[in-house]
Amino acid sequence: MGLDNSFRQFMDKFQMPDFSAMDWKGSVDRLRQQFFVASRAIERDAPEMANISLVTLPGPTGPMKARLYTPLGAGIPPGPGIVFFHGGGFVLGDLDSHDMICRRLAEGARARVIAIDYRLAPEHKFPAAHDDALAAWNWVTTHADACGVDPNRLAVCGDSAGGNLSAFLAQELLRTGKPGPKFQLLLYPLVQFVDIRTKKMTFQEGGFFISANLFEYFRDAYIGEDAQRMDPRVSPLFADPASFKGLPPAHFVLCGWDPLKDEGLAYADKMASFGVKVSVREHPGMVHGFMNMTALSDTVRDAIRDAGIEAGKALGSI
C-alpha cells in the first residue's frame, strides 16, 4: 500500500539537520523545536477529560513530572490505568508533545493515563531514561490510590522509544519477580539499538521520521559505549529466554512505512513463541511516529482510540 498522501505532503516540508556539520546542542535544540511544532495542534474534536492534573514524583536524581488524565468514562476509582512513556528517540518529546495521544488513549480505554516525563539524552545518557521508567512504575504502584488506579490493573504503553521503555519494564519486573503490568500496548516500538543501517528505509532516506542517520543520532546520543547496545534494557529483543516466559499479553501497533516494523514483528513473534498472548494491528499507509500527527487525518485519531480500546478490553474497563 502506498504512503498516506497527507503524510507525504507533510513530510515533504521537513528537512533534517546535517548531523555531520552540527554540534550536539545545536542539532538537539533544532530537532526539539521541529518535533514540538510537528506534534502540536489545536483540535476541535479533542476528547474532553473529566480531569487533567500535574503530578510530581521522586526520580533517581530528583523530582520527575507526570500528568494524570482522567477520562469521562473512567468511572469511580480505583480503576484500570495506563502508565505511558512518550517516544522521541530518548532525545525528543515531553508531556506536551504527546498530550493528544494520551487524551485519545484515555478516552478509548476508559482508563486513567499517567504520562511520565523522563530524562532525555544527550544530557542524560543510558540508563537514565530506563532508571526513570522503573522509578515511575514503582511510584505509581505504591501510590495507586493517589492516582485513582488499581495497581493490579495497570498497563504499560509507549510509542517508539517509549515502547522500548515499556518493553523493558515488563521484562525487568518479570526478571526481578516484582508485580508487573497486566498488559503491554506497544506503539511501533524500538526494541533494539544494535543494528541500524540494515533497517529498511522504504521512503525518503532523509525523511523526518525514518532517516537511518536519525536513528544513529539517537543511539549515539543515548548510548555512551558500543558494548551497551546489546544491553537487554535498551535492546529487549535480544534478552534471554527467561525474560520472555511469563510476560503479560501485548498488542502491537505497527506501520507499513516504518523501518522499525520488522523488528516489531520479530519481537511479537518471539513473545508468541514463549506462549505470550500477542495481537498485531498494522496500518499499511502510515509512517513511524504517525500518532503524533492527530491533526492530519481521521485515520490517525481513530488508530489511537482503537489502541486504547484494546488496552481497555485487556484491563476490563470495556
mmCIF file of C-alpha atoms in Angstrom:
data_model
loop_
_atom_site.group_PDB
_atom_site.id
_atom_site.type_symbol
_atom_site.label_atom_id
_atom_site.label_comp_id
_atom_site.label_asym_id
_atom_site.label_seq_id
_atom_site.Cartn_x
_atom_site.Cartn_y
_atom_site.Cartn_z
ATOM 1 C CA MET A 1 0.000 0.000 0.000
ATOM 2 C CA GLY A 2 1.237 3.493 -0.805
ATOM 3 C CA LEU A 3 2.164 6.050 1.801
ATOM 4 C CA ASP A 4 -0.799 8.009 3.130
ATOM 5 C CA ASN A 5 -0.947 11.149 0.984
ATOM 6 C CA SER A 6 -1.462 13.542 3.888
ATOM 7 C CA PHE A 7 1.759 12.288 5.440
ATOM 8 C CA ARG A 8 3.682 12.515 2.188
ATOM 9 C CA GLN A 9 2.704 16.166 1.803
ATOM 10 C CA PHE A 10 3.523 16.913 5.415
ATOM 11 C CA MET A 11 6.899 15.160 5.461
ATOM 12 C CA ASP A 12 7.991 16.847 2.253
ATOM 13 C CA LYS A 13 8.013 20.134 4.184
ATOM 14 C CA PHE A 14 10.599 18.927 6.700
ATOM 15 C CA GLN A 15 14.342 18.728 6.364
ATOM 16 C CA MET A 16 16.565 17.172 8.969
ATOM 17 C CA PRO A 17 19.663 18.934 10.278
ATOM 18 C CA ASP A 18 23.013 17.960 8.774
ATOM 19 C CA PHE A 19 24.216 15.758 11.617
ATOM 20 C CA SER A 20 27.808 15.727 10.420
ATOM 21 C CA ALA A 21 28.066 19.505 10.439
ATOM 22 C CA MET A 22 26.249 20.434 13.660
ATOM 23 C CA ASP A 23 27.261 20.172 17.268
ATOM 24 C CA TRP A 24 25.095 18.211 19.689
ATOM 25 C CA LYS A 25 23.491 21.220 21.311
ATOM 26 C CA GLY A 26 22.667 22.960 18.059
ATOM 27 C CA SER A 27 21.133 19.908 16.437
ATOM 28 C CA VAL A 28 19.242 18.819 19.571
ATOM 29 C CA ASP A 29 17.698 22.248 20.037
ATOM 30 C CA ARG A 30 16.615 22.351 16.419
ATOM 31 C CA LEU A 31 15.217 18.826 16.485
ATOM 32 C CA ARG A 32 13.252 19.506 19.649
ATOM 33 C CA GLN A 33 11.787 22.667 18.181
ATOM 34 C CA GLN A 34 10.743 20.847 14.982
ATOM 35 C CA PHE A 35 9.285 17.940 16.902
ATOM 36 C CA PHE A 36 7.266 20.229 19.136
ATOM 37 C CA VAL A 37 5.833 22.152 16.198
ATOM 38 C CA ALA A 38 5.052 18.982 14.279
ATOM 39 C CA SER A 39 3.271 17.296 17.158
ATOM 40 C CA ARG A 40 1.241 20.211 18.494
ATOM 41 C CA ALA A 41 -2.065 21.263 17.024
ATOM 42 C CA ILE A 42 -5.364 22.581 18.376
ATOM 43 C CA GLU A 43 -8.060 20.028 17.643
ATOM 44 C CA ARG A 44 -11.685 20.956 17.925
ATOM 45 C CA ASP A 45 -12.683 17.325 18.445
ATOM 46 C CA ALA A 46 -10.147 16.672 21.203
ATOM 47 C CA PRO A 47 -11.666 14.292 23.769
ATOM 48 C CA GLU A 48 -12.962 16.027 26.856
ATOM 49 C CA MET A 49 -11.383 14.830 30.068
ATOM 50 C CA ALA A 50 -13.016 14.756 33.478
ATOM 51 C CA ASN A 51 -9.724 15.992 34.889
ATOM 52 C CA ILE A 52 -6.082 16.549 33.952
ATOM 53 C CA SER A 53 -3.630 17.119 36.765
ATOM 54 C CA LEU A 54 0.123 17.504 37.106
ATOM 55 C CA VAL A 55 1.960 15.132 39.408
ATOM 56 C CA THR A 56 5.459 15.330 40.861
ATOM 57 C CA LEU A 57 7.112 12.071 41.816
ATOM 58 C CA PRO A 58 10.582 11.190 43.081
ATOM 59 C CA GLY A 59 13.114 10.110 40.494
ATOM 60 C CA PRO A 60 16.577 8.592 40.821
ATOM 61 C CA THR A 61 18.269 12.010 40.739
ATOM 62 C CA GLY A 62 15.459 14.389 41.625
ATOM 63 C CA PRO A 63 11.781 15.166 41.064
ATOM 64 C CA MET A 64 10.069 13.927 37.901
ATOM 65 C CA LYS A 65 6.978 15.380 36.282
ATOM 66 C CA ALA A 66 3.951 13.365 35.251
ATOM 67 C CA ARG A 67 0.460 14.132 34.017
ATOM 68 C CA LEU A 68 -2.655 12.247 35.066
ATOM 69 C CA TYR A 69 -5.521 12.054 32.567
ATOM 70 C CA THR A 70 -8.951 11.021 33.836
ATOM 71 C CA PRO A 71 -11.448 10.468 31.012
ATOM 72 C CA LEU A 72 -15.177 10.925 31.422
ATOM 73 C CA GLY A 73 -15.681 7.160 31.131
ATOM 74 C CA ALA A 74 -13.159 6.156 33.794
ATOM 75 C CA GLY A 75 -15.723 5.513 36.499
ATOM 76 C CA ILE A 76 -15.260 5.570 40.235
ATOM 77 C CA PRO A 77 -11.679 4.957 41.389
ATOM 78 C CA PRO A 78 -9.770 2.796 41.770
ATOM 79 C CA GLY A 79 -9.905 1.577 38.203
ATOM 80 C CA PRO A 80 -7.638 0.443 35.388
ATOM 81 C CA GLY A 81 -4.694 2.639 34.449
ATOM 82 C CA ILE A 82 -2.089 3.037 31.734
ATOM 83 C CA VAL A 83 1.451 4.203 32.503
ATOM 84 C CA PHE A 84 2.580 5.983 29.332
ATOM 85 C CA PHE A 85 6.099 6.789 28.100
ATOM 86 C CA HIS A 86 6.498 9.147 25.158
ATOM 87 C CA GLY A 87 8.678 8.486 22.141
ATOM 88 C CA GLY A 88 11.342 10.633 20.530
ATOM 89 C CA GLY A 89 14.470 8.504 20.384
ATOM 90 C CA PHE A 90 15.333 9.261 24.037
ATOM 91 C CA VAL A 91 16.220 12.785 22.810
ATOM 92 C CA LEU A 92 12.884 14.401 21.921
ATOM 93 C CA GLY A 93 9.420 14.624 23.413
ATOM 94 C CA ASP A 94 7.769 15.647 26.649
ATOM 95 C CA LEU A 95 4.349 15.750 28.275
ATOM 96 C CA ASP A 96 3.098 18.365 25.822
ATOM 97 C CA SER A 97 4.277 16.679 22.621
ATOM 98 C CA HIS A 98 2.212 13.581 23.456
ATOM 99 C CA ASP A 99 -0.720 15.265 25.144
ATOM 100 C CA MET A 100 -3.195 14.433 22.388
ATOM 101 C CA ILE A 101 -2.127 10.801 22.217
ATOM 102 C CA CYS A 102 -2.718 10.446 25.958
ATOM 103 C CA ARG A 103 -6.141 12.084 25.758
ATOM 104 C CA ARG A 104 -7.275 9.783 22.981
ATOM 105 C CA LEU A 105 -5.819 6.680 24.629
ATOM 106 C CA ALA A 106 -7.597 7.553 27.871
ATOM 107 C CA GLU A 107 -10.889 8.070 26.075
ATOM 108 C CA GLY A 108 -10.578 4.858 24.080
ATOM 109 C CA ALA A 109 -9.560 2.740 27.069
ATOM 110 C CA ARG A 110 -11.949 4.403 29.526
ATOM 111 C CA ALA A 111 -8.986 4.315 31.872
ATOM 112 C CA ARG A 112 -6.731 6.814 33.576
ATOM 113 C CA VAL A 113 -3.421 7.512 31.852
ATOM 114 C CA ILE A 114 -0.316 8.552 33.785
ATOM 115 C CA ALA A 115 2.206 10.093 31.358
ATOM 116 C CA ILE A 116 5.814 10.204 32.562
ATOM 117 C CA ASP A 117 8.348 12.923 31.705
ATOM 118 C CA TYR A 118 11.675 11.092 31.914
ATOM 119 C CA ARG A 119 15.189 12.497 31.438
ATOM 120 C CA LEU A 120 16.430 12.937 27.874
ATOM 121 C CA ALA A 121 19.739 12.472 26.063
ATOM 122 C CA PRO A 122 22.342 13.672 25.298
ATOM 123 C CA GLU A 123 22.199 15.491 28.619
ATOM 124 C CA HIS A 124 21.351 12.214 30.337
ATOM 125 C CA LYS A 125 22.929 9.035 28.989
ATOM 126 C CA PHE A 126 21.790 5.415 29.281
ATOM 127 C CA PRO A 127 20.400 4.111 31.566
ATOM 128 C CA ALA A 128 18.853 7.406 32.761
ATOM 129 C CA ALA A 129 15.536 7.033 30.911
ATOM 130 C CA HIS A 130 15.263 3.377 31.907
ATOM 131 C CA ASP A 131 16.007 4.145 35.549
ATOM 132 C CA ASP A 132 13.346 6.874 35.459
ATOM 133 C CA ALA A 133 10.814 4.495 33.924
ATOM 134 C CA LEU A 134 11.380 1.949 36.680
ATOM 135 C CA ALA A 135 11.167 4.628 39.372
ATOM 136 C CA ALA A 136 7.927 5.931 37.864
ATOM 137 C CA TRP A 137 6.395 2.459 37.757
ATOM 138 C CA ASN A 138 7.357 1.804 41.377
ATOM 139 C CA TRP A 139 5.850 5.129 42.448
ATOM 140 C CA VAL A 140 2.579 4.595 40.600
ATOM 141 C CA THR A 141 2.120 1.108 42.026
ATOM 142 C CA THR A 142 2.850 2.256 45.583
ATOM 143 C CA HIS A 143 0.732 5.422 45.265
ATOM 144 C CA ALA A 144 -2.080 3.917 43.259
ATOM 145 C CA ASP A 145 -4.761 5.467 45.459
ATOM 146 C CA ALA A 146 -3.427 8.952 44.724
ATOM 147 C CA CYS A 147 -3.712 8.219 41.002
ATOM 148 C CA GLY A 148 -7.124 6.600 41.248
ATOM 149 C CA VAL A 149 -5.861 3.329 39.775
ATOM 150 C CA ASP A 150 -5.869 -0.291 40.787
ATOM 151 C CA PRO A 151 -2.228 -1.490 40.913
ATOM 152 C CA ASN A 152 -3.393 -4.908 39.756
ATOM 153 C CA ARG A 153 -4.997 -3.481 36.609
ATOM 154 C CA LEU A 154 -2.176 -1.453 35.110
ATOM 155 C CA ALA A 155 -0.813 -1.464 31.570
ATOM 156 C CA VAL A 156 2.395 -0.020 30.184
ATOM 157 C CA CYS A 157 2.294 1.854 26.916
ATOM 158 C CA GLY A 158 4.674 3.855 24.789
ATOM 159 C CA ASP A 159 5.461 4.834 21.234
ATOM 160 C CA SER A 160 8.884 4.224 19.655
ATOM 161 C CA ALA A 161 11.445 4.877 22.429
ATOM 162 C CA GLY A 162 8.534 4.878 24.861
ATOM 163 C CA GLY A 163 7.696 1.415 23.568
ATOM 164 C CA ASN A 164 11.273 0.437 24.375
ATOM 165 C CA LEU A 165 10.798 1.638 27.958
ATOM 166 C CA SER A 166 7.502 -0.239 28.193
ATOM 167 C CA ALA A 167 9.046 -3.481 26.922
ATOM 168 C CA PHE A 168 11.986 -3.011 29.290
ATOM 169 C CA LEU A 169 9.680 -2.550 32.272
ATOM 170 C CA ALA A 170 7.709 -5.692 31.516
ATOM 171 C CA GLN A 171 10.922 -7.711 31.211
ATOM 172 C CA GLU A 172 12.667 -6.135 34.188
ATOM 173 C CA LEU A 173 9.757 -6.657 36.567
ATOM 174 C CA LEU A 174 9.496 -10.262 35.394
ATOM 175 C CA ARG A 175 13.251 -10.784 35.898
ATOM 176 C CA THR A 176 13.150 -9.358 39.414
ATOM 177 C CA GLY A 177 9.946 -11.113 40.443
ATOM 178 C CA LYS A 178 8.098 -7.867 41.163
ATOM 179 C CA PRO A 179 4.459 -7.167 40.264
ATOM 180 C CA GLY A 180 4.383 -6.121 36.637
ATOM 181 C CA PRO A 181 1.856 -4.761 34.198
ATOM 182 C CA LYS A 182 -1.166 -6.782 33.171
ATOM 183 C CA PHE A 183 -0.893 -5.623 29.563
ATOM 184 C CA GLN A 184 1.577 -4.064 27.127
ATOM 185 C CA LEU A 185 0.475 -1.610 24.454
ATOM 186 C CA LEU A 186 3.488 -1.171 22.177
ATOM 187 C CA LEU A 187 3.152 1.518 19.523
ATOM 188 C CA TYR A 188 5.758 0.989 16.752
ATOM 189 C CA PRO A 189 8.334 0.186 19.446
ATOM 190 C CA LEU A 190 12.095 0.497 19.164
ATOM 191 C CA VAL A 191 13.244 -2.851 20.559
ATOM 192 C CA GLN A 192 16.921 -2.959 19.611
ATOM 193 C CA PHE A 193 19.766 -0.474 19.174
ATOM 194 C CA VAL A 194 22.313 -2.920 17.720
ATOM 195 C CA ASP A 195 21.538 -2.883 14.007
ATOM 196 C CA ILE A 196 20.648 0.459 12.450
ATOM 197 C CA ARG A 197 21.976 0.528 8.912
ATOM 198 C CA THR A 198 20.159 -2.548 7.628
ATOM 199 C CA LYS A 199 16.766 -1.282 8.723
ATOM 200 C CA LYS A 200 14.543 -0.995 5.683
ATOM 201 C CA MET A 201 14.336 2.633 4.605
ATOM 202 C CA THR A 202 11.402 2.456 2.224
ATOM 203 C CA PHE A 203 10.706 6.182 1.966
ATOM 204 C CA GLN A 204 12.922 9.243 1.622
ATOM 205 C CA GLU A 205 16.227 8.453 3.341
ATOM 206 C CA GLY A 206 16.410 11.919 4.824
ATOM 207 C CA GLY A 207 12.777 11.969 5.967
ATOM 208 C CA PHE A 208 11.775 13.488 9.279
ATOM 209 C CA PHE A 209 10.605 10.225 10.784
ATOM 210 C CA ILE A 210 12.623 7.408 9.234
ATOM 211 C CA SER A 211 16.146 8.506 8.431
ATOM 212 C CA ALA A 212 18.866 5.958 9.227
ATOM 213 C CA ASN A 213 21.052 8.915 10.162
ATOM 214 C CA LEU A 214 18.428 9.989 12.658
ATOM 215 C CA PHE A 215 18.347 6.591 14.344
ATOM 216 C CA GLU A 216 22.124 6.597 14.583
ATOM 217 C CA TYR A 217 21.968 10.079 16.031
ATOM 218 C CA PHE A 218 19.515 8.985 18.708
ATOM 219 C CA ARG A 219 21.554 5.899 19.502
ATOM 220 C CA ASP A 220 24.800 7.816 19.868
ATOM 221 C CA ALA A 221 23.082 10.499 21.929
ATOM 222 C CA TYR A 222 21.786 7.972 24.456
ATOM 223 C CA ILE A 223 24.231 5.050 24.332
ATOM 224 C CA GLY A 224 27.685 6.061 25.515
ATOM 225 C CA GLU A 225 29.556 2.813 24.813
ATOM 226 C CA ASP A 226 29.237 0.394 21.895
ATOM 227 C CA ALA A 227 29.027 -2.583 24.239
ATOM 228 C CA GLN A 228 25.884 -1.161 25.815
ATOM 229 C CA ARG A 229 23.928 -1.563 22.562
ATOM 230 C CA MET A 230 23.354 -5.245 23.402
ATOM 231 C CA ASP A 231 22.213 -4.495 26.945
ATOM 232 C CA PRO A 232 18.748 -6.098 27.240
ATOM 233 C CA ARG A 233 17.424 -2.953 28.848
ATOM 234 C CA VAL A 234 17.894 -0.979 25.640
ATOM 235 C CA SER A 235 17.657 -3.969 23.260
ATOM 236 C CA PRO A 236 14.912 -6.138 24.798
ATOM 237 C CA LEU A 237 14.619 -8.081 21.537
ATOM 238 C CA PHE A 238 17.889 -9.814 22.435
ATOM 239 C CA ALA A 239 17.070 -10.590 26.063
ATOM 240 C CA ASP A 240 17.459 -14.152 27.308
ATOM 241 C CA PRO A 241 14.537 -16.609 27.130
ATOM 242 C CA ALA A 242 13.731 -16.215 30.828
ATOM 243 C CA SER A 243 12.860 -12.587 30.139
ATOM 244 C CA PHE A 244 10.063 -13.678 27.769
ATOM 245 C CA LYS A 245 8.464 -16.593 29.594
ATOM 246 C CA GLY A 246 5.562 -15.199 31.578
ATOM 247 C CA LEU A 247 5.382 -11.722 30.041
ATOM 248 C CA PRO A 248 1.940 -10.088 30.086
ATOM 249 C CA PRO A 249 -0.177 -10.023 26.910
ATOM 250 C CA ALA A 250 0.785 -7.411 24.346
ATOM 251 C CA HIS A 251 -0.840 -5.529 21.498
ATOM 252 C CA PHE A 252 1.403 -4.045 18.813
ATOM 253 C CA VAL A 253 0.550 -1.138 16.545
ATOM 254 C CA LEU A 254 2.891 -1.122 13.540
ATOM 255 C CA CYS A 255 3.236 0.962 10.370
ATOM 256 C CA GLY A 256 3.740 -0.161 6.799
ATOM 257 C CA TRP A 257 6.206 2.657 6.082
ATOM 258 C CA ASP A 258 8.406 2.213 9.133
ATOM 259 C CA PRO A 259 11.950 0.793 9.360
ATOM 260 C CA LEU A 260 11.045 -0.495 12.827
ATOM 261 C CA LYS A 261 8.178 -2.648 11.561
ATOM 262 C CA ASP A 262 10.249 -5.791 11.038
ATOM 263 C CA GLU A 263 11.815 -5.708 14.472
ATOM 264 C CA GLY A 264 8.397 -5.035 15.980
ATOM 265 C CA LEU A 265 7.092 -8.141 14.250
ATOM 266 C CA ALA A 266 10.169 -10.072 15.385
ATOM 267 C CA TYR A 267 9.552 -9.040 18.991
ATOM 268 C CA ALA A 268 5.888 -10.014 18.735
ATOM 269 C CA ASP A 269 6.818 -13.390 17.221
ATOM 270 C CA LYS A 270 9.420 -14.018 19.904
ATOM 271 C CA MET A 271 6.926 -13.338 22.669
ATOM 272 C CA ALA A 272 4.360 -15.573 20.999
ATOM 273 C CA SER A 273 6.935 -18.373 20.724
ATOM 274 C CA PHE A 274 7.180 -18.347 24.521
ATOM 275 C CA GLY A 275 3.428 -18.580 24.947
ATOM 276 C CA VAL A 276 2.653 -14.896 25.421
ATOM 277 C CA LYS A 277 -0.685 -13.765 24.031
ATOM 278 C CA VAL A 278 0.078 -11.267 21.261
ATOM 279 C CA SER A 279 -2.000 -9.307 18.766
ATOM 280 C CA VAL A 280 -0.773 -7.017 15.979
ATOM 281 C CA ARG A 281 -2.509 -4.207 14.112
ATOM 282 C CA GLU A 282 -0.660 -2.807 11.103
ATOM 283 C CA HIS A 283 -1.535 0.487 9.425
ATOM 284 C CA PRO A 284 -0.076 -0.042 5.928
ATOM 285 C CA GLY A 285 -0.103 3.576 4.754
ATOM 286 C CA MET A 286 1.333 5.107 7.913
ATOM 287 C CA VAL A 287 4.843 6.163 8.908
ATOM 288 C CA HIS A 288 6.805 5.867 12.104
ATOM 289 C CA GLY A 289 5.537 8.427 14.592
ATOM 290 C CA PHE A 290 2.173 8.865 12.876
ATOM 291 C CA MET A 291 0.239 9.063 16.137
ATOM 292 C CA ASN A 292 1.794 12.449 16.822
ATOM 293 C CA MET A 293 0.076 13.766 13.707
ATOM 294 C CA THR A 294 -3.508 13.687 15.000
ATOM 295 C CA ALA A 295 -4.347 16.921 13.189
ATOM 296 C CA LEU A 296 -3.617 15.397 9.782
ATOM 297 C CA SER A 297 -6.268 12.735 9.391
ATOM 298 C CA ASP A 298 -9.195 10.912 10.962
ATOM 299 C CA THR A 299 -7.273 7.680 10.406
ATOM 300 C CA VAL A 300 -4.654 8.737 12.938
ATOM 301 C CA ARG A 301 -7.205 9.739 15.553
ATOM 302 C CA ASP A 302 -9.130 6.518 15.080
ATOM 303 C CA ALA A 303 -5.926 4.458 15.315
ATOM 304 C CA ILE A 304 -5.092 5.901 18.733
ATOM 305 C CA ARG A 305 -8.603 5.368 20.004
ATOM 306 C CA ASP A 306 -8.610 1.795 18.706
ATOM 307 C CA ALA A 307 -5.328 1.121 20.513
ATOM 308 C CA GLY A 308 -6.891 2.464 23.689
ATOM 309 C CA ILE A 309 -9.874 0.164 23.214
ATOM 310 C CA GLU A 310 -7.505 -2.818 23.038
ATOM 311 C CA ALA A 311 -5.986 -1.789 26.376
ATOM 312 C CA GLY A 312 -9.419 -1.168 27.901
ATOM 313 C CA LYS A 313 -10.614 -4.616 26.900
ATOM 314 C CA ALA A 314 -7.496 -6.236 28.387
ATOM 315 C CA LEU A 315 -7.850 -4.298 31.641
ATOM 316 C CA GLY A 316 -11.596 -4.836 31.979
ATOM 317 C CA SER A 317 -12.715 -1.234 31.636
ATOM 318 C CA ILE A 318 -14.593 -2.044 28.409
#
